[in-house]
Amino acid sequence: MDAQAILGLMIPFIGTSLGAACVYIMRDELNIRVQKGLSGFAAGVMVAASIWSLLMPAMDMVEDKMGRMAWMPAAIGFIVGIIFLLFLDSVIPHQHIDSDTPEGPKSENLRKTTMMVLAVVIHNIPEGMAVGVSFAGAIYGHGTVTMAGAMVLALGIAIQNFPEGAIISMPLKAVGVNKHKSFIYGILSGAVEPVAAVLTILLSGIMVPILPYLLSFAAGAMFYVVVEELIPEATGEGEDHTNIGTIGFAAGFVVMMVLDVMLG
C-alpha cells in the first residue's frame, strides 16, 4: 500500500478528530437547527458518494463481461450491505444522540455516553468500508476507479465527518462529560473508519473478483445509515420538523457530486 493510499485512509479520521476538537473552542451544545442542517449535509454527501463513487464504478467494472446484466453485482451487493447494517443495528446496544430510547439488545452495564458512541461507530463502519473499497478499486480495478476518485471520496467523507465529530463530542460535554473525555470519545468513534478501510482493502486484494460486490455493499450500508439515522435526525417530527435538513442534504449532495465529477 503506497503513501498516497495510507494518507487517503486517514483523511476521514482526521475530519472526525478536527470536528471533535470543537469541544475545546465552543462553549455550548450545537444549536438544534445547526445539527439538523449538518445531518442533512452528511446524508447528501453519503448518497452522492454511494452513487458516483461506488455503484457506478461497480457496474462499470463488469459491463464488458455482463452487458445489460451489469446491474446484478450492484443490486446484490447493495441489498447485502443493507442487511449487514440491519444486523449490526440489532445486535449492538446503542443510542442515538437525539433519542432517549436505547436500541439493540438491552444492556444495563453500558452508560448512555458509551451507547451514544457505539451508535456513531455503527454509522462509521460503512464509511470506512467505502473508503477502503474505493482505494482497493484504484489499486486492483484496472483503471475503473482512479486514485484521484478514491481521494475525492475520502475527502467527501472527511467533510461530513467534521460536523459528525462535533455532533458526538458536544452533546457528551452537555451531559456532564469533561472536555478531554468528550474529545477522546469523538476520536474513538472515528477510529473504526481506518480500521474498516484497511480490512476491506486486504479482503479486496485476496478476492479481486468480488470487488464490484464490495463497492455496492458499501453503498448499501451507507444508504441504510442515511435512511435509518441521518434523514430522521435532519428533518425531525412534529414541532421539531424543519426544512433546514433538506437544504443541508441538497448542499451535501451537490458538493460531493461536483467533487467527484470534476476531480474523480
mmCIF file of C-alpha atoms in Angstrom:
data_model
loop_
_atom_site.group_PDB
_atom_site.id
_atom_site.type_symbol
_atom_site.label_atom_id
_atom_site.label_comp_id
_atom_site.label_asym_id
_atom_site.label_seq_id
_atom_site.Cartn_x
_atom_site.Cartn_y
_atom_site.Cartn_z
ATOM 1 C CA MET A 1 0.000 0.000 0.000
ATOM 2 C CA ASP A 2 1.613 3.285 -1.089
ATOM 3 C CA ALA A 3 1.857 6.530 0.900
ATOM 4 C CA GLN A 4 -0.971 8.173 -1.041
ATOM 5 C CA ALA A 5 -3.379 5.378 -0.151
ATOM 6 C CA ILE A 6 -2.343 5.481 3.518
ATOM 7 C CA LEU A 7 -2.940 9.238 3.586
ATOM 8 C CA GLY A 8 -6.302 8.772 1.914
ATOM 9 C CA LEU A 9 -7.388 6.227 4.513
ATOM 10 C CA MET A 10 -6.536 8.666 7.310
ATOM 11 C CA ILE A 11 -8.294 11.722 5.828
ATOM 12 C CA PRO A 12 -11.802 10.804 7.109
ATOM 13 C CA PHE A 13 -10.398 10.096 10.594
ATOM 14 C CA ILE A 14 -8.673 13.481 10.581
ATOM 15 C CA GLY A 15 -12.017 15.091 9.700
ATOM 16 C CA THR A 16 -13.705 13.409 12.665
ATOM 17 C CA SER A 17 -10.877 14.401 15.021
ATOM 18 C CA LEU A 18 -10.999 18.043 13.960
ATOM 19 C CA GLY A 19 -14.752 18.087 14.495
ATOM 20 C CA ALA A 20 -14.393 16.500 17.928
ATOM 21 C CA ALA A 21 -11.880 19.235 18.813
ATOM 22 C CA CYS A 22 -14.720 21.776 18.620
ATOM 23 C CA VAL A 23 -15.429 20.791 22.218
ATOM 24 C CA TYR A 24 -12.443 22.971 23.188
ATOM 25 C CA ILE A 25 -13.495 26.097 21.318
ATOM 26 C CA MET A 26 -17.298 26.064 21.589
ATOM 27 C CA ARG A 27 -18.966 26.786 24.923
ATOM 28 C CA ASP A 28 -22.454 25.471 24.309
ATOM 29 C CA GLU A 29 -24.009 22.496 22.588
ATOM 30 C CA LEU A 30 -24.608 22.858 18.867
ATOM 31 C CA ASN A 31 -27.839 24.649 18.022
ATOM 32 C CA ILE A 32 -30.539 22.115 17.096
ATOM 33 C CA ARG A 33 -31.077 23.725 13.695
ATOM 34 C CA VAL A 34 -27.350 23.570 13.009
ATOM 35 C CA GLN A 35 -27.313 19.888 13.982
ATOM 36 C CA LYS A 36 -30.188 19.165 11.621
ATOM 37 C CA GLY A 37 -28.513 21.051 8.788
ATOM 38 C CA LEU A 38 -25.259 19.163 9.333
ATOM 39 C CA SER A 39 -27.065 15.801 9.470
ATOM 40 C CA GLY A 40 -28.772 16.647 6.184
ATOM 41 C CA PHE A 41 -25.430 17.681 4.664
ATOM 42 C CA ALA A 42 -23.849 14.385 5.772
ATOM 43 C CA ALA A 43 -26.759 12.456 4.236
ATOM 44 C CA GLY A 44 -26.367 14.290 0.933
ATOM 45 C CA VAL A 45 -22.634 13.585 0.804
ATOM 46 C CA MET A 46 -23.169 9.890 1.522
ATOM 47 C CA VAL A 47 -25.895 9.464 -1.101
ATOM 48 C CA ALA A 48 -23.838 11.195 -3.799
ATOM 49 C CA ALA A 49 -20.724 9.223 -2.831
ATOM 50 C CA SER A 50 -22.693 5.967 -2.954
ATOM 51 C CA ILE A 51 -23.883 6.686 -6.483
ATOM 52 C CA TRP A 52 -20.872 8.241 -8.199
ATOM 53 C CA SER A 53 -18.013 6.643 -6.254
ATOM 54 C CA LEU A 54 -19.402 3.178 -5.533
ATOM 55 C CA LEU A 55 -22.433 1.967 -7.510
ATOM 56 C CA MET A 56 -21.470 3.375 -10.906
ATOM 57 C CA PRO A 57 -17.859 2.087 -10.759
ATOM 58 C CA ALA A 58 -19.209 -1.317 -9.633
ATOM 59 C CA MET A 59 -21.343 -1.547 -12.767
ATOM 60 C CA ASP A 60 -18.552 -0.208 -14.987
ATOM 61 C CA MET A 61 -16.232 -2.992 -13.770
ATOM 62 C CA VAL A 62 -18.486 -5.760 -15.090
ATOM 63 C CA GLU A 63 -20.072 -4.014 -18.073
ATOM 64 C CA ASP A 64 -17.796 -5.659 -20.660
ATOM 65 C CA LYS A 65 -18.448 -9.153 -19.282
ATOM 66 C CA MET A 66 -22.091 -8.898 -18.255
ATOM 67 C CA GLY A 67 -23.540 -6.319 -20.646
ATOM 68 C CA ARG A 68 -27.126 -5.485 -19.733
ATOM 69 C CA MET A 69 -26.830 -7.656 -16.636
ATOM 70 C CA ALA A 70 -24.137 -5.359 -15.186
ATOM 71 C CA TRP A 71 -26.686 -4.206 -12.625
ATOM 72 C CA MET A 72 -26.681 -7.601 -10.900
ATOM 73 C CA PRO A 73 -23.496 -7.305 -8.751
ATOM 74 C CA ALA A 74 -24.524 -3.767 -7.810
ATOM 75 C CA ALA A 75 -28.021 -4.863 -6.776
ATOM 76 C CA ILE A 76 -26.817 -7.914 -4.839
ATOM 77 C CA GLY A 77 -24.045 -6.048 -3.036
ATOM 78 C CA PHE A 78 -26.369 -3.136 -2.239
ATOM 79 C CA ILE A 79 -29.019 -5.381 -0.654
ATOM 80 C CA VAL A 80 -26.442 -7.388 1.333
ATOM 81 C CA GLY A 81 -24.937 -4.125 2.611
ATOM 82 C CA ILE A 82 -28.306 -3.021 3.957
ATOM 83 C CA ILE A 83 -28.893 -6.438 5.575
ATOM 84 C CA PHE A 84 -25.443 -6.264 7.202
ATOM 85 C CA LEU A 85 -26.138 -2.864 8.800
ATOM 86 C CA LEU A 86 -29.586 -4.036 9.858
ATOM 87 C CA PHE A 87 -27.854 -6.943 11.603
ATOM 88 C CA LEU A 88 -25.350 -4.659 13.367
ATOM 89 C CA ASP A 89 -28.197 -2.383 14.441
ATOM 90 C CA SER A 90 -29.987 -5.320 16.037
ATOM 91 C CA VAL A 91 -27.033 -6.945 17.870
ATOM 92 C CA ILE A 92 -25.089 -3.911 19.160
ATOM 93 C CA PRO A 93 -26.641 -1.905 22.020
ATOM 94 C CA HIS A 94 -26.600 1.764 21.086
ATOM 95 C CA GLN A 95 -28.471 5.027 21.492
ATOM 96 C CA HIS A 96 -28.747 7.866 19.015
ATOM 97 C CA ILE A 97 -27.867 11.347 20.212
ATOM 98 C CA ASP A 98 -31.344 12.753 19.578
ATOM 99 C CA SER A 99 -33.135 9.846 21.250
ATOM 100 C CA ASP A 100 -33.871 8.877 24.857
ATOM 101 C CA THR A 101 -34.546 5.242 23.974
ATOM 102 C CA PRO A 102 -31.705 2.676 23.611
ATOM 103 C CA GLU A 103 -31.778 0.328 20.628
ATOM 104 C CA GLY A 104 -30.492 -3.190 20.104
ATOM 105 C CA PRO A 105 -30.052 -5.726 22.945
ATOM 106 C CA LYS A 106 -30.765 -4.413 26.425
ATOM 107 C CA SER A 107 -27.623 -3.760 28.453
ATOM 108 C CA GLU A 108 -27.742 -2.352 31.957
ATOM 109 C CA ASN A 109 -23.935 -2.266 32.182
ATOM 110 C CA LEU A 110 -23.402 0.323 29.448
ATOM 111 C CA ARG A 111 -23.633 4.034 30.140
ATOM 112 C CA LYS A 112 -25.657 6.326 27.912
ATOM 113 C CA THR A 113 -22.468 8.026 26.708
ATOM 114 C CA THR A 114 -20.988 4.662 25.681
ATOM 115 C CA MET A 115 -24.128 3.725 23.755
ATOM 116 C CA MET A 116 -24.091 7.117 22.018
ATOM 117 C CA VAL A 117 -20.532 6.444 20.854
ATOM 118 C CA LEU A 118 -21.496 2.927 19.723
ATOM 119 C CA ALA A 119 -24.277 4.425 17.586
ATOM 120 C CA VAL A 120 -21.715 6.571 15.771
ATOM 121 C CA VAL A 121 -19.349 3.601 15.452
ATOM 122 C CA ILE A 122 -22.080 1.636 13.638
ATOM 123 C CA HIS A 123 -22.551 4.680 11.418
ATOM 124 C CA ASN A 124 -18.811 4.910 10.680
ATOM 125 C CA ILE A 125 -18.216 1.272 9.729
ATOM 126 C CA PRO A 126 -19.754 1.594 6.231
ATOM 127 C CA GLU A 127 -17.928 4.883 5.680
ATOM 128 C CA GLY A 128 -14.601 3.214 6.424
ATOM 129 C CA MET A 129 -15.512 0.307 4.163
ATOM 130 C CA ALA A 130 -16.498 2.707 1.393
ATOM 131 C CA VAL A 131 -13.152 4.497 1.529
ATOM 132 C CA GLY A 132 -11.251 1.211 1.743
ATOM 133 C CA VAL A 133 -13.046 -0.431 -1.159
ATOM 134 C CA SER A 134 -12.634 2.727 -3.237
ATOM 135 C CA PHE A 135 -8.858 2.618 -2.775
ATOM 136 C CA ALA A 136 -8.962 -1.126 -3.438
ATOM 137 C CA GLY A 137 -10.717 -0.313 -6.713
ATOM 138 C CA ALA A 138 -7.943 2.122 -7.592
ATOM 139 C CA ILE A 139 -5.306 -0.500 -6.783
ATOM 140 C CA TYR A 140 -6.942 -3.627 -8.244
ATOM 141 C CA GLY A 141 -9.687 -2.300 -10.515
ATOM 142 C CA HIS A 142 -7.599 -1.830 -13.667
ATOM 143 C CA GLY A 143 -8.484 1.832 -14.088
ATOM 144 C CA THR A 144 -12.212 1.610 -13.360
ATOM 145 C CA VAL A 145 -11.673 3.559 -10.137
ATOM 146 C CA THR A 146 -8.863 6.125 -10.166
ATOM 147 C CA MET A 147 -6.670 7.054 -7.217
ATOM 148 C CA ALA A 148 -7.939 10.631 -7.620
ATOM 149 C CA GLY A 149 -11.517 9.356 -7.391
ATOM 150 C CA ALA A 150 -10.703 7.433 -4.235
ATOM 151 C CA MET A 151 -9.110 10.543 -2.716
ATOM 152 C CA VAL A 152 -12.223 12.557 -3.577
ATOM 153 C CA LEU A 153 -14.408 10.023 -1.769
ATOM 154 C CA ALA A 154 -12.093 10.180 1.268
ATOM 155 C CA LEU A 155 -12.280 13.981 1.194
ATOM 156 C CA GLY A 156 -16.070 13.919 0.892
ATOM 157 C CA ILE A 157 -16.370 11.559 3.864
ATOM 158 C CA ALA A 158 -13.973 13.796 5.836
ATOM 159 C CA ILE A 159 -16.102 16.867 5.079
ATOM 160 C CA GLN A 160 -19.186 15.208 6.534
ATOM 161 C CA ASN A 161 -17.137 13.690 9.378
ATOM 162 C CA PHE A 162 -16.121 17.134 10.645
ATOM 163 C CA PRO A 163 -19.628 18.093 11.831
ATOM 164 C CA GLU A 164 -20.159 14.482 12.881
ATOM 165 C CA GLY A 165 -17.196 14.715 15.256
ATOM 166 C CA ALA A 166 -18.693 17.859 16.769
ATOM 167 C CA ILE A 167 -22.137 16.278 16.988
ATOM 168 C CA ILE A 168 -20.757 13.442 19.126
ATOM 169 C CA SER A 169 -18.364 15.426 21.367
ATOM 170 C CA MET A 170 -20.525 18.482 22.080
ATOM 171 C CA PRO A 171 -23.595 16.612 23.404
ATOM 172 C CA LEU A 172 -21.312 14.482 25.579
ATOM 173 C CA LYS A 173 -19.941 17.641 27.174
ATOM 174 C CA ALA A 174 -23.505 18.908 27.579
ATOM 175 C CA VAL A 175 -24.480 15.827 29.636
ATOM 176 C CA GLY A 176 -21.568 16.279 32.022
ATOM 177 C CA VAL A 177 -18.591 14.539 30.422
ATOM 178 C CA ASN A 178 -15.449 16.681 30.692
ATOM 179 C CA LYS A 179 -13.885 18.216 27.583
ATOM 180 C CA HIS A 180 -10.953 15.833 27.341
ATOM 181 C CA LYS A 181 -13.090 12.707 27.625
ATOM 182 C CA SER A 182 -15.625 14.138 25.162
ATOM 183 C CA PHE A 183 -12.802 14.765 22.683
ATOM 184 C CA ILE A 184 -11.423 11.239 23.178
ATOM 185 C CA TYR A 185 -14.875 9.702 22.705
ATOM 186 C CA GLY A 186 -15.242 11.708 19.488
ATOM 187 C CA ILE A 187 -11.888 10.427 18.214
ATOM 188 C CA LEU A 188 -12.647 6.832 19.184
ATOM 189 C CA SER A 189 -15.946 6.956 17.312
ATOM 190 C CA GLY A 190 -14.000 7.748 14.135
ATOM 191 C CA ALA A 191 -11.102 5.333 14.740
ATOM 192 C CA VAL A 192 -13.183 2.471 13.351
ATOM 193 C CA GLU A 193 -13.057 4.038 9.860
ATOM 194 C CA PRO A 194 -9.362 3.478 9.018
ATOM 195 C CA VAL A 195 -9.563 0.005 10.595
ATOM 196 C CA ALA A 196 -12.570 -0.932 8.451
ATOM 197 C CA ALA A 197 -10.865 0.595 5.413
ATOM 198 C CA VAL A 198 -7.656 -1.445 5.825
ATOM 199 C CA LEU A 199 -9.585 -4.684 6.384
ATOM 200 C CA THR A 200 -11.644 -4.016 3.253
ATOM 201 C CA ILE A 201 -8.522 -3.400 1.148
ATOM 202 C CA LEU A 202 -6.970 -6.643 2.402
ATOM 203 C CA LEU A 203 -10.148 -8.569 1.606
ATOM 204 C CA SER A 204 -10.352 -6.970 -1.834
ATOM 205 C CA GLY A 205 -6.727 -7.868 -2.570
ATOM 206 C CA ILE A 206 -7.386 -11.513 -1.735
ATOM 207 C CA MET A 207 -10.664 -11.725 -3.653
ATOM 208 C CA VAL A 208 -10.389 -9.275 -6.564
ATOM 209 C CA PRO A 209 -13.392 -10.753 -8.468
ATOM 210 C CA ILE A 210 -15.776 -9.685 -5.681
ATOM 211 C CA LEU A 211 -14.644 -6.042 -5.829
ATOM 212 C CA PRO A 212 -17.833 -4.859 -7.630
ATOM 213 C CA TYR A 213 -19.896 -6.544 -4.918
ATOM 214 C CA LEU A 214 -17.831 -4.870 -2.188
ATOM 215 C CA LEU A 215 -18.275 -1.434 -3.767
ATOM 216 C CA SER A 216 -22.036 -1.967 -3.878
ATOM 217 C CA PHE A 217 -22.042 -3.479 -0.381
ATOM 218 C CA ALA A 218 -20.505 -0.269 0.982
ATOM 219 C CA ALA A 219 -23.082 1.785 -0.921
ATOM 220 C CA GLY A 220 -25.962 -0.217 0.555
ATOM 221 C CA ALA A 221 -24.532 0.111 4.058
ATOM 222 C CA MET A 222 -24.225 3.881 3.672
ATOM 223 C CA PHE A 223 -27.768 4.171 2.316
ATOM 224 C CA TYR A 224 -29.005 2.301 5.386
ATOM 225 C CA VAL A 225 -27.340 4.848 7.655
ATOM 226 C CA VAL A 226 -28.806 7.715 5.634
ATOM 227 C CA VAL A 227 -32.379 6.425 5.703
ATOM 228 C CA GLU A 228 -32.385 4.945 9.212
ATOM 229 C CA GLU A 229 -30.461 7.652 11.039
ATOM 230 C CA LEU A 230 -29.432 10.818 9.201
ATOM 231 C CA ILE A 231 -32.661 11.757 7.434
ATOM 232 C CA PRO A 232 -34.822 11.363 10.580
ATOM 233 C CA GLU A 233 -32.259 13.442 12.503
ATOM 234 C CA ALA A 234 -32.227 16.072 9.759
ATOM 235 C CA THR A 235 -35.974 16.512 9.296
ATOM 236 C CA GLY A 236 -37.422 15.873 12.763
ATOM 237 C CA GLU A 237 -41.063 15.286 13.596
ATOM 238 C CA GLY A 238 -43.997 17.399 14.757
ATOM 239 C CA GLU A 239 -42.835 20.668 16.291
ATOM 240 C CA ASP A 240 -39.217 19.708 15.614
ATOM 241 C CA HIS A 241 -39.803 19.418 11.865
ATOM 242 C CA THR A 242 -37.698 21.783 9.777
ATOM 243 C CA ASN A 243 -36.590 22.241 6.174
ATOM 244 C CA ILE A 244 -33.021 23.038 7.232
ATOM 245 C CA GLY A 245 -32.104 19.366 6.936
ATOM 246 C CA THR A 246 -33.468 19.213 3.389
ATOM 247 C CA ILE A 247 -31.398 22.238 2.394
ATOM 248 C CA GLY A 248 -28.357 20.649 4.018
ATOM 249 C CA PHE A 249 -28.987 17.416 2.093
ATOM 250 C CA ALA A 250 -29.134 19.269 -1.217
ATOM 251 C CA ALA A 251 -25.926 21.146 -0.414
ATOM 252 C CA GLY A 252 -24.071 17.979 0.607
ATOM 253 C CA PHE A 253 -25.263 16.075 -2.461
ATOM 254 C CA VAL A 254 -24.199 18.832 -4.860
ATOM 255 C CA VAL A 255 -20.812 19.358 -3.181
ATOM 256 C CA MET A 256 -19.956 15.650 -3.353
ATOM 257 C CA MET A 257 -21.267 15.303 -6.909
ATOM 258 C CA VAL A 258 -19.194 18.270 -8.106
ATOM 259 C CA LEU A 259 -16.055 16.990 -6.361
ATOM 260 C CA ASP A 260 -16.456 13.519 -7.805
ATOM 261 C CA VAL A 261 -17.181 14.606 -11.367
ATOM 262 C CA MET A 262 -14.579 17.375 -11.509
ATOM 263 C CA LEU A 263 -11.727 15.687 -9.645
ATOM 264 C CA GLY A 264 -12.507 11.987 -9.899
#
